[in-house]
Structures are given as structure tokens and as C-alpha cells.
PDB file of C-alpha atoms in Angstrom:
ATOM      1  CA  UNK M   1     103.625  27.057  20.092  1.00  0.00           C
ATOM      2  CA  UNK M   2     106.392  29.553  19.660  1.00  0.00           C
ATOM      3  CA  UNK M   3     108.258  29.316  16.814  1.00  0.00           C
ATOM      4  CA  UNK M   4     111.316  29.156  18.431  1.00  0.00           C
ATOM      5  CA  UNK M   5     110.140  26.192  19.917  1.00  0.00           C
ATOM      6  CA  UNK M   6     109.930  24.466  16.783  1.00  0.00           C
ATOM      7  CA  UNK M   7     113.051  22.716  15.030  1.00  0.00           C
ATOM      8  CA  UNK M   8     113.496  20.870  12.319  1.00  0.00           C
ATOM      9  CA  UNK M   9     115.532  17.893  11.872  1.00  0.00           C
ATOM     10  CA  UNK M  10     116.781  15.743   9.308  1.00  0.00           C
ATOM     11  CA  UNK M  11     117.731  12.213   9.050  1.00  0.00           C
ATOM     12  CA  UNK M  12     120.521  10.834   6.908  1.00  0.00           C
ATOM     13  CA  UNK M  13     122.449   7.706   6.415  1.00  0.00           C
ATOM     14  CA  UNK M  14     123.136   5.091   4.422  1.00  0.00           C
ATOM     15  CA  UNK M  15     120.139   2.909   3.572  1.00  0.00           C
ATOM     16  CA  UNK M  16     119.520   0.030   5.863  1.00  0.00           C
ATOM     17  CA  UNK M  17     121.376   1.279   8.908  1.00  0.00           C
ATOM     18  CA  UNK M  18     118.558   2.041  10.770  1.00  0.00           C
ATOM     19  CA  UNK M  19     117.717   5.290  10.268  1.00  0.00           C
ATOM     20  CA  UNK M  20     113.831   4.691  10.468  1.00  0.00           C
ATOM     21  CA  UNK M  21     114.070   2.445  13.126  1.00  0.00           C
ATOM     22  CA  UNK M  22     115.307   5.098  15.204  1.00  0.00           C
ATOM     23  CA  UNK M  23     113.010   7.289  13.911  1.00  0.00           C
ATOM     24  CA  UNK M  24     110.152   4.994  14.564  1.00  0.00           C
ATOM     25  CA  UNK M  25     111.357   4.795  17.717  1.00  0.00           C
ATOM     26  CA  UNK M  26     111.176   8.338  19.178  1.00  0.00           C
ATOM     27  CA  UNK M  27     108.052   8.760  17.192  1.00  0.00           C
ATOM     28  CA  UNK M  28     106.011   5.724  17.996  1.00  0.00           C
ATOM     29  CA  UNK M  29     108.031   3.837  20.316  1.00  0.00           C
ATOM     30  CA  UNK M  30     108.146   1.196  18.156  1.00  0.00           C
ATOM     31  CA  UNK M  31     110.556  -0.861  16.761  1.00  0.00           C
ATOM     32  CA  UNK M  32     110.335  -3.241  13.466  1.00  0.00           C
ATOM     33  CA  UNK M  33     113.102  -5.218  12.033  1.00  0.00           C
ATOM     34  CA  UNK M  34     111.746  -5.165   8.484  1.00  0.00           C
ATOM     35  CA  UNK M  35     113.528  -3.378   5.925  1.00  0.00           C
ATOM     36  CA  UNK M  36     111.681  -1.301   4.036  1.00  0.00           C
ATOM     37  CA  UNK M  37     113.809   0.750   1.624  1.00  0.00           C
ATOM     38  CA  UNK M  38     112.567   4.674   2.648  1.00  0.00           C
ATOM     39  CA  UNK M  39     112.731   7.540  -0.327  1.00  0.00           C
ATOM     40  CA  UNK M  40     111.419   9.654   2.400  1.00  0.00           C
ATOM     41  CA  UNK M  41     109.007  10.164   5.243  1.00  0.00           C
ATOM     42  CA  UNK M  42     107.916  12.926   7.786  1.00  0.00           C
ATOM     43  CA  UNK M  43     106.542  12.956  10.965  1.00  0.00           C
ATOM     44  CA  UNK M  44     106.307  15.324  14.030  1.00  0.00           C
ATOM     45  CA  UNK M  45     106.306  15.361  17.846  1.00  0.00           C
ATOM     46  CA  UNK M  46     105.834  16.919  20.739  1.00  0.00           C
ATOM     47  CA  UNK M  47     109.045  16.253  23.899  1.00  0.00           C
ATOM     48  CA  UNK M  48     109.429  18.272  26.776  1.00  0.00           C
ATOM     49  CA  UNK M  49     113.597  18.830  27.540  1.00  0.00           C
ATOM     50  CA  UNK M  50     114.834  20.824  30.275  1.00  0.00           C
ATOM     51  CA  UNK M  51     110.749  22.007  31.230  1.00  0.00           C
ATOM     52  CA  UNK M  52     110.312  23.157  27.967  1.00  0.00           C
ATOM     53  CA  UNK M  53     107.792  22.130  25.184  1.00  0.00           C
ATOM     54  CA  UNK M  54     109.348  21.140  21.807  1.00  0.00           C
ATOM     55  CA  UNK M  55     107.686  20.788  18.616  1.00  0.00           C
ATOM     56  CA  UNK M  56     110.047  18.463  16.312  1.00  0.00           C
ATOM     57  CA  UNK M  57     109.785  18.106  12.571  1.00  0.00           C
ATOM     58  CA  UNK M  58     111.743  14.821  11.249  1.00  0.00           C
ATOM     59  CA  UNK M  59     112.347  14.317   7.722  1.00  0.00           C
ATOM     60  CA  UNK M  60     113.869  10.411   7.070  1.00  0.00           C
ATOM     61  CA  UNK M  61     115.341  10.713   3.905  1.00  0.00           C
ATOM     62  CA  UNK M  62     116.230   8.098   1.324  1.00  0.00           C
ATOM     63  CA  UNK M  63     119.864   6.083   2.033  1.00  0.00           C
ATOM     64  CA  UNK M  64     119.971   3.977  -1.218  1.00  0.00           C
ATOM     65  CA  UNK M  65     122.541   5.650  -3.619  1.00  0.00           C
ATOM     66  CA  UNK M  66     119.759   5.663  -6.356  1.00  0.00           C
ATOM     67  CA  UNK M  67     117.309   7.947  -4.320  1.00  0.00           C
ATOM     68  CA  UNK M  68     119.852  10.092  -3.287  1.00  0.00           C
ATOM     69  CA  UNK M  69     119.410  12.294  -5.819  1.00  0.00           C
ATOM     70  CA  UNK M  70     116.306  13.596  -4.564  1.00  0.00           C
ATOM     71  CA  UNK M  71     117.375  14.460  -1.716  1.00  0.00           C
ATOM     72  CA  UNK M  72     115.394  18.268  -2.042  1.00  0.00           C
ATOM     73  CA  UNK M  73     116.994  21.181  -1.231  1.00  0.00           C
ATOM     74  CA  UNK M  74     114.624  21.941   1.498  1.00  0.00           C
ATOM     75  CA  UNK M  75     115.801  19.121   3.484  1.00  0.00           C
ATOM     76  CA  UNK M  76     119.467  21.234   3.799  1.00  0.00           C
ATOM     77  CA  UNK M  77     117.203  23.588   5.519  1.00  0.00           C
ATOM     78  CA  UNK M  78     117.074  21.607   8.534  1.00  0.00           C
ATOM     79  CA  UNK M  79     117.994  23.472  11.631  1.00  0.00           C
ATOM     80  CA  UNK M  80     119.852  20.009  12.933  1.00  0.00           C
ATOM     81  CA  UNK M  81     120.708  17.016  11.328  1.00  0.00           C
ATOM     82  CA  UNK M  82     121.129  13.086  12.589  1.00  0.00           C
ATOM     83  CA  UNK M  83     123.986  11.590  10.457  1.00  0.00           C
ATOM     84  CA  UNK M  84     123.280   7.550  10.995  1.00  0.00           C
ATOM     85  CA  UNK M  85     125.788   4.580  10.347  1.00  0.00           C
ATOM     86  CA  UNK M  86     125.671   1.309  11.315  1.00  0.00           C
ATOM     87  CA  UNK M  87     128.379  -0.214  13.887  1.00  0.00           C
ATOM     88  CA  UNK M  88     128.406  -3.119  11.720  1.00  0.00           C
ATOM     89  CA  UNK M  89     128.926  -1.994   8.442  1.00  0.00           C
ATOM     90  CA  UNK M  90     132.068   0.092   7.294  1.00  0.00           C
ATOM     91  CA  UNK M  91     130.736   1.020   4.581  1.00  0.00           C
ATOM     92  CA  UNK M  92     127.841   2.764   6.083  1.00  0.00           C
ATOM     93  CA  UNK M  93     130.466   5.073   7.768  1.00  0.00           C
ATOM     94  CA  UNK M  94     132.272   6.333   4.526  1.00  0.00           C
ATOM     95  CA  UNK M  95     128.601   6.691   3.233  1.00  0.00           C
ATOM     96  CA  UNK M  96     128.414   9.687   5.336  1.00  0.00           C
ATOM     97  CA  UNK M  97     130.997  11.523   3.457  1.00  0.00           C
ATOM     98  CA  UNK M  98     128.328  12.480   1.190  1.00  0.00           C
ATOM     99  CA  UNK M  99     125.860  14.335   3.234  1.00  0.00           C
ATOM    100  CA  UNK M 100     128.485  15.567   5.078  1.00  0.00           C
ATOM    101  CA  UNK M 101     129.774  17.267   1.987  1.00  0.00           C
ATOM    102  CA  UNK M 102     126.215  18.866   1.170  1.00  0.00           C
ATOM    103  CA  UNK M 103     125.623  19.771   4.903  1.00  0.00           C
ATOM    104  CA  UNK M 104     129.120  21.510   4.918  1.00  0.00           C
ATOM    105  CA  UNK M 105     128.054  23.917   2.057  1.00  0.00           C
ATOM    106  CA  UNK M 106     125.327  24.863   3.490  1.00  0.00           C
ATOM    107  CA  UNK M 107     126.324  25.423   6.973  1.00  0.00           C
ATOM    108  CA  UNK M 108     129.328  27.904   5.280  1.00  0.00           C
ATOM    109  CA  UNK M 109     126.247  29.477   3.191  1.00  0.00           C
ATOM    110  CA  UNK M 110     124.247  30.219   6.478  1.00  0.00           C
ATOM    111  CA  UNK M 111     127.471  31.660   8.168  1.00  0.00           C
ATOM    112  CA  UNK M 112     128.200  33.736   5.455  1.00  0.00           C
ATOM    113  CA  UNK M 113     124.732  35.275   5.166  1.00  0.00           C
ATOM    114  CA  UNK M 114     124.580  35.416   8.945  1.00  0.00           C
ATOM    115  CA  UNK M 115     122.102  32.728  10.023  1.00  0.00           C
ATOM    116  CA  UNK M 116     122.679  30.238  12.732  1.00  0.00           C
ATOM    117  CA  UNK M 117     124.708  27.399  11.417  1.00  0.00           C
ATOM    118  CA  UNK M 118     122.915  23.330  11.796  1.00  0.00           C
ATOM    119  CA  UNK M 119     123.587  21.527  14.388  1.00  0.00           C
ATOM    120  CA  UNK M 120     125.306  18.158  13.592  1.00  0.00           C
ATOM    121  CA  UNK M 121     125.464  14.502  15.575  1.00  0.00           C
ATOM    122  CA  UNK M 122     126.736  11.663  14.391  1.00  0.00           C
ATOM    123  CA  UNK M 123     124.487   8.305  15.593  1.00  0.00           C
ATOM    124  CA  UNK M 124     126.638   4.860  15.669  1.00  0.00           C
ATOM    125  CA  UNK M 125     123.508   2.758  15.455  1.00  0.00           C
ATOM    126  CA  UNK M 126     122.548  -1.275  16.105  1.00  0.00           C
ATOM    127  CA  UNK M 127     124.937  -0.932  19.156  1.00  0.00           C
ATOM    128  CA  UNK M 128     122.959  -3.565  20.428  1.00  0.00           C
ATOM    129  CA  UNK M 129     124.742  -6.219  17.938  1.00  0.00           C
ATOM    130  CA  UNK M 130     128.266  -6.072  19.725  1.00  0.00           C
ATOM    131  CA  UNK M 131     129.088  -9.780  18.368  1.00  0.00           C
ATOM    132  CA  UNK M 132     128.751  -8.198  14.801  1.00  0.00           C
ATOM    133  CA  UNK M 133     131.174  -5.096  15.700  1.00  0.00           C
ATOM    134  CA  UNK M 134     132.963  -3.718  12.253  1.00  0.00           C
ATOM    135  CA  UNK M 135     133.154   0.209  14.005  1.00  0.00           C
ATOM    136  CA  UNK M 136     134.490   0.127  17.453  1.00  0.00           C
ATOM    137  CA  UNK M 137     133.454   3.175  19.319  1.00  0.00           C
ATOM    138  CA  UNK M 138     136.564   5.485  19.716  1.00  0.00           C
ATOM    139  CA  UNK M 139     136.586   5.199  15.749  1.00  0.00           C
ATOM    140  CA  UNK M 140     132.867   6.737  15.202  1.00  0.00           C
ATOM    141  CA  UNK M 141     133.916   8.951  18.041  1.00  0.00           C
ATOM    142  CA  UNK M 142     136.898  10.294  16.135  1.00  0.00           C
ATOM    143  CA  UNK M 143     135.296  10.464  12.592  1.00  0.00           C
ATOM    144  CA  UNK M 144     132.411  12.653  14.387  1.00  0.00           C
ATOM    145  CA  UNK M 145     135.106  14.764  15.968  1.00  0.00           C
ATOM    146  CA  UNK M 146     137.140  16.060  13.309  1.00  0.00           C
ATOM    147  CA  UNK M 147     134.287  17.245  11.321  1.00  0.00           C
ATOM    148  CA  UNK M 148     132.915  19.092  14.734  1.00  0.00           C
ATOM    149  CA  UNK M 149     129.848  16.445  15.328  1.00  0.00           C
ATOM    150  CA  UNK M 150     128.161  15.319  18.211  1.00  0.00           C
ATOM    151  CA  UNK M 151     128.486  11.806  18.479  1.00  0.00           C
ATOM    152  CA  UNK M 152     126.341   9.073  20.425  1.00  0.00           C
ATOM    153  CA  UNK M 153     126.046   5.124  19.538  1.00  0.00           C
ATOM    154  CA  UNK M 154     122.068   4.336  20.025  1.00  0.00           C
ATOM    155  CA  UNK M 155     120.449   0.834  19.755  1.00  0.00           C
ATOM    156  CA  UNK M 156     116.738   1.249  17.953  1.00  0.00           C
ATOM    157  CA  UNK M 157     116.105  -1.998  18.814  1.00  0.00           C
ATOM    158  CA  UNK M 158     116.969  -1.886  22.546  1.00  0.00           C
ATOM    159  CA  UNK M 159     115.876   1.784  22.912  1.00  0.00           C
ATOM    160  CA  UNK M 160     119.192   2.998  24.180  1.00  0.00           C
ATOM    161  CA  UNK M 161     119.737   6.841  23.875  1.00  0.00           C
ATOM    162  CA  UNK M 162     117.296   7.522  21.414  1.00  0.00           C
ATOM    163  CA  UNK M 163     115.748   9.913  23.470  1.00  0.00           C
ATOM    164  CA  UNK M 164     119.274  11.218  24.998  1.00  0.00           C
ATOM    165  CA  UNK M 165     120.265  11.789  21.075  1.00  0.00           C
ATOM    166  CA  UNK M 166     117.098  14.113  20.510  1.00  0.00           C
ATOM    167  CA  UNK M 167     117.523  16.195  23.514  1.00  0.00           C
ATOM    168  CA  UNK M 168     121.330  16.304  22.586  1.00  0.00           C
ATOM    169  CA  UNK M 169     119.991  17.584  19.012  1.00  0.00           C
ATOM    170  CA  UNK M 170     117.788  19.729  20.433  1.00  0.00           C
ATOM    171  CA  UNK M 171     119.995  21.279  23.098  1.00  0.00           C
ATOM    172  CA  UNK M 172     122.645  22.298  20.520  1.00  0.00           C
ATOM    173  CA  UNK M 173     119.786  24.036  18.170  1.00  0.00           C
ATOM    174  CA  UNK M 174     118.981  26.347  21.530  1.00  0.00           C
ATOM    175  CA  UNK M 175     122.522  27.278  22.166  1.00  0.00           C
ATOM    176  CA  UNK M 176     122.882  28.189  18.365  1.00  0.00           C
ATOM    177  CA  UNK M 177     120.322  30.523  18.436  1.00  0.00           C
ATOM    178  CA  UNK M 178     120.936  31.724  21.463  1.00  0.00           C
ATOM    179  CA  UNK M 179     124.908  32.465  20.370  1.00  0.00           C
ATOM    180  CA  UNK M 180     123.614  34.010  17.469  1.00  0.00           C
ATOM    181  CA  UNK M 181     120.822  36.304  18.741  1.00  0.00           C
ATOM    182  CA  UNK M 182     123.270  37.764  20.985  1.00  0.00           C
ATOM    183  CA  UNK M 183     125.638  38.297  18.701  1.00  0.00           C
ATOM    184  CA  UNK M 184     128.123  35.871  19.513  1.00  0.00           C
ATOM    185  CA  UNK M 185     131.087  34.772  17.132  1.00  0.00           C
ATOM    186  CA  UNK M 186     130.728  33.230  13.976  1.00  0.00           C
ATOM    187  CA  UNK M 187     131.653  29.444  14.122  1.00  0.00           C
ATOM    188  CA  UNK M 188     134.791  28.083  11.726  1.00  0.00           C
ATOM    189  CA  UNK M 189     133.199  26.081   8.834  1.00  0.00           C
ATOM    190  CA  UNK M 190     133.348  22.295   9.666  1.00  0.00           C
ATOM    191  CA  UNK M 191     135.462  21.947   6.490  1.00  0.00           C
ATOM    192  CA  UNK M 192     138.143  24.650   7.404  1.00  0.00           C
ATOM    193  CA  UNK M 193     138.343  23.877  11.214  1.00  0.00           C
ATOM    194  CA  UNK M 194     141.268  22.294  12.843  1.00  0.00           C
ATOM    195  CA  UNK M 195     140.776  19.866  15.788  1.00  0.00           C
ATOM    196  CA  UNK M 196     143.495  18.361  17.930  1.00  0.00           C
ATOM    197  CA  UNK M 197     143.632  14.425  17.988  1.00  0.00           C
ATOM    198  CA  UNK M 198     141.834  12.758  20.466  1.00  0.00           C
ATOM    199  CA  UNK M 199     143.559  12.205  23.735  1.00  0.00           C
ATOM    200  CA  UNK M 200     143.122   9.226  25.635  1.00  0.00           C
ATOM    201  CA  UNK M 201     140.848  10.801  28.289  1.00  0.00           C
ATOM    202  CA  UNK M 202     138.744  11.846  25.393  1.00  0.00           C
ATOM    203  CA  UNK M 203     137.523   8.399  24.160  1.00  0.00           C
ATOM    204  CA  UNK M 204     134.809   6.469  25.029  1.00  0.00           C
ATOM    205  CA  UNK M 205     133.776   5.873  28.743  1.00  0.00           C
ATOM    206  CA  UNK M 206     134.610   2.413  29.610  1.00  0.00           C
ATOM    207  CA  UNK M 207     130.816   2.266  30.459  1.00  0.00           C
ATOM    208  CA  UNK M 208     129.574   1.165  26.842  1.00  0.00           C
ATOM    209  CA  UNK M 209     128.464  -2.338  26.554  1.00  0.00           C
ATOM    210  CA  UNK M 210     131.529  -4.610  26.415  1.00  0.00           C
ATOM    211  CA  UNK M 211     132.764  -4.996  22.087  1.00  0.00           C
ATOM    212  CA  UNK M 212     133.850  -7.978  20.135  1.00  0.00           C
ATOM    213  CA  UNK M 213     136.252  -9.781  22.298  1.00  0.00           C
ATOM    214  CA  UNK M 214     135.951  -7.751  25.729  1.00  0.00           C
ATOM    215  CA  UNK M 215     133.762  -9.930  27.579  1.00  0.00           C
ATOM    216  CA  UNK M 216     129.780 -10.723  27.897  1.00  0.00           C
ATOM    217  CA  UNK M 217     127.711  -7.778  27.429  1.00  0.00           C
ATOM    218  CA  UNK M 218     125.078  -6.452  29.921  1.00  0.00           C
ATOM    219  CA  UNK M 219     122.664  -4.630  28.176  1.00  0.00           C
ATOM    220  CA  UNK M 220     120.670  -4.325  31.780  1.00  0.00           C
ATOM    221  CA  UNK M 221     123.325  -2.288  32.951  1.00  0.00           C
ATOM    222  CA  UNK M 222     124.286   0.117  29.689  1.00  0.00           C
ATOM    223  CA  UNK M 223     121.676   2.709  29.238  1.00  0.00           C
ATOM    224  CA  UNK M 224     123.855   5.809  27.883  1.00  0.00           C
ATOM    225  CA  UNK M 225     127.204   6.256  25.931  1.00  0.00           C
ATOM    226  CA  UNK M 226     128.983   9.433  27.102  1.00  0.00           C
ATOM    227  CA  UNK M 227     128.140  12.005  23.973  1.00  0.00           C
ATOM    228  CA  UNK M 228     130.720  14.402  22.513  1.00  0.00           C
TER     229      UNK M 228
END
């Protein structure tokens, strides 16, 4: 396959938000609801977006704040990375700061040394559990935003947009290298950009499953969150 069919892509999160689950799930198609603390994993796969073939190399990576740590530096060599929390959990959202803060420096490394910058997208997962709601969507949204993120909610268990998020990923990846190879301009640093606040045409499509307090939820009918 050609190599510029091939991307790499690493998974990060807090631990026990679901970030193997999902993984599991493009992999395998298969979904567990054990928690199995993960220091870290890889696995490949073959999709086919937009007619053509795609070779994708997923690292999970450990969540627990005593693995991170070894977090090697050859996972910041991803060419996109999946930045997981967990609608439920708060914490799990601040939890991000960290890899974000590692991802950062090395995205302002590559565009210094002119290479094509990672591709970032924040993943609101267990969107599934809307009764247990702690991170309501506009709020991920806005958090993914202002650090220049993609930004989807996915359900692992239900299967909704886990494929969507890793054609998303793998869309982006193409466009960067395609900017760069013809010489486009260099991107602002996620840490030195400036984003307007959301307007209210910006937020969420009123299409996501209903949250805490909006009324019964039809999972039938939700298949896809609108992605930023």
C-alpha cells in the first residue's frame, strides 16, 4: 500500500473512559464492558473512505496517572490523535489538559521544522448514558474548539460514530498533507491561536439524543452528532 495511505493514530484519555472500547470497536466490532486498566496496545486496519484504501495504525495508550509516564515519545509521532473523555465524568475532561499540553509541543516542533502538523479530535464518549450526563454537549464542543479540535460525542457501546470519527480523523490527515505538499500556509500553534466564542448557530444540532432532563431518548433515531 502506498505510504501515504498509511496513518498513524493515537489514542488518549483518561483511564476508564472508554478509550479501548472504542478502539475495540472499529477494530473488532466488538464491544466489552469490562474494565481492564490498558498500559498500551496496538492494532491495525484496513477502511476504505471516500474510494480509497486506508491502512490505520492505532496505538491505545495507558489513561491511569501512574502509567502515564510511559507514554513513549514515539507515540507523539502520531500523524492524528483521538483525545477521549467521558460525558459522565468531569474529571475525565480536565484529564485532557495533559496530552493536550504534550501534543501542543510537538505540533509547534513539526511546524517549526516544516512537517505537517497532527491532526486533533476530541471524542465525548458513553453518549449512550444520557441519564448519567456530567458534560453536556455544547461544553465538550467548546473545550474542543478553543484548542482547534475536531469534536464528535461517540457511544462504544451503541456503535454511534465510531466509524464517522475515523473517517473524520482520517480526512483531516489528507488535507494536511495535501496543504503542506503544496506549499500551503503554516497553521497558528493550537496554544497561540485565537478563536472567537461560539455563536449560537455553532452549537450542537438539536439532533443529538435528548440530555438529562430534555425528554426520553431515541437512540433508534440518533445515529450522528454534527462534528466540528
Amino acid at each position: 500500500m502506498d505510504e501515504n495511505n498509511r496513518i498513524t493514530i493515537t489514542v488518549c484519555g483518561d483511564g476508564g473512559c472508554g478509550k479501548s472500547s472504542i478502539t475495540l470497536r472499529l477494530v473488532r466490532s466488538q464491544w466489552t464492558h469490562e474494565y481492564d486498566p490498558t498500559i498500551e496496545d496496538s492494532y491495525s486496519v484496513t477502511r476504505t473512505i471516500d474510494g480509497q484504501n486506508y491502512f490505520l495504525m492505532l496505538t491505545d495508550t495507558a489513561g491511569q496517572e501512574e502509567y502515564r509516564g510511559l507514554w513513549a515519545a514515539s507515540n507523539l509521532k502520531s500523524d492524528a490523535f483521538l483525545l477521549v473523555y467521558d460525558i459522565t465524568n468531569p474529571h475525565s475532561l480536565e484529564t485532557l489538559e495533559y496530552f493536550m499540553e504534550m501534543i501542543d509541543m510537538e505540533e509547534e516542533q513539526r511546524i517549526d521544522e516544516g512537517h505537517v502538523p497532527p491532526v486533533k479530535i476530541v471524542a465525548g464518549n458513553k453518549c449512550d448514558l444520557q441519564g448519567q450526563r456530567q458534560i453536556r454537549s455544547p461544553q465538550g464542543l467548546e473545550w474542543a474548539r478553543k484548542r482547534k479540535c475536531g469534536f464528535m460525542e461517540t457511544s462504544a457501546r451503541d456503535m454511534v460514530n465510531i466509524e464517522e470519527t475515523f473517517a473524520l480523523l482520517v480526512r483531516r490527515v489528507v488535507e494536511a498533507r495535501r496543504i503542506a505538499a503544496h506549499g500551503g500556509p503554516a497553521p497558528v500553534p493550537s496554544r497561540t491561536a485565537v478563536l472567537p466564542p461560539m455563536k449560537e448557530k455553532d452549537t450542537i444540532s438539536s439532533s443529538h439524543p435528548p440530555e438529562k432532563g430534555e425528554g426520553p431518548s431515541k437512540k433508534s433515531v440518533w445515529k450522528r452528532l454534527r462534528c466540528w
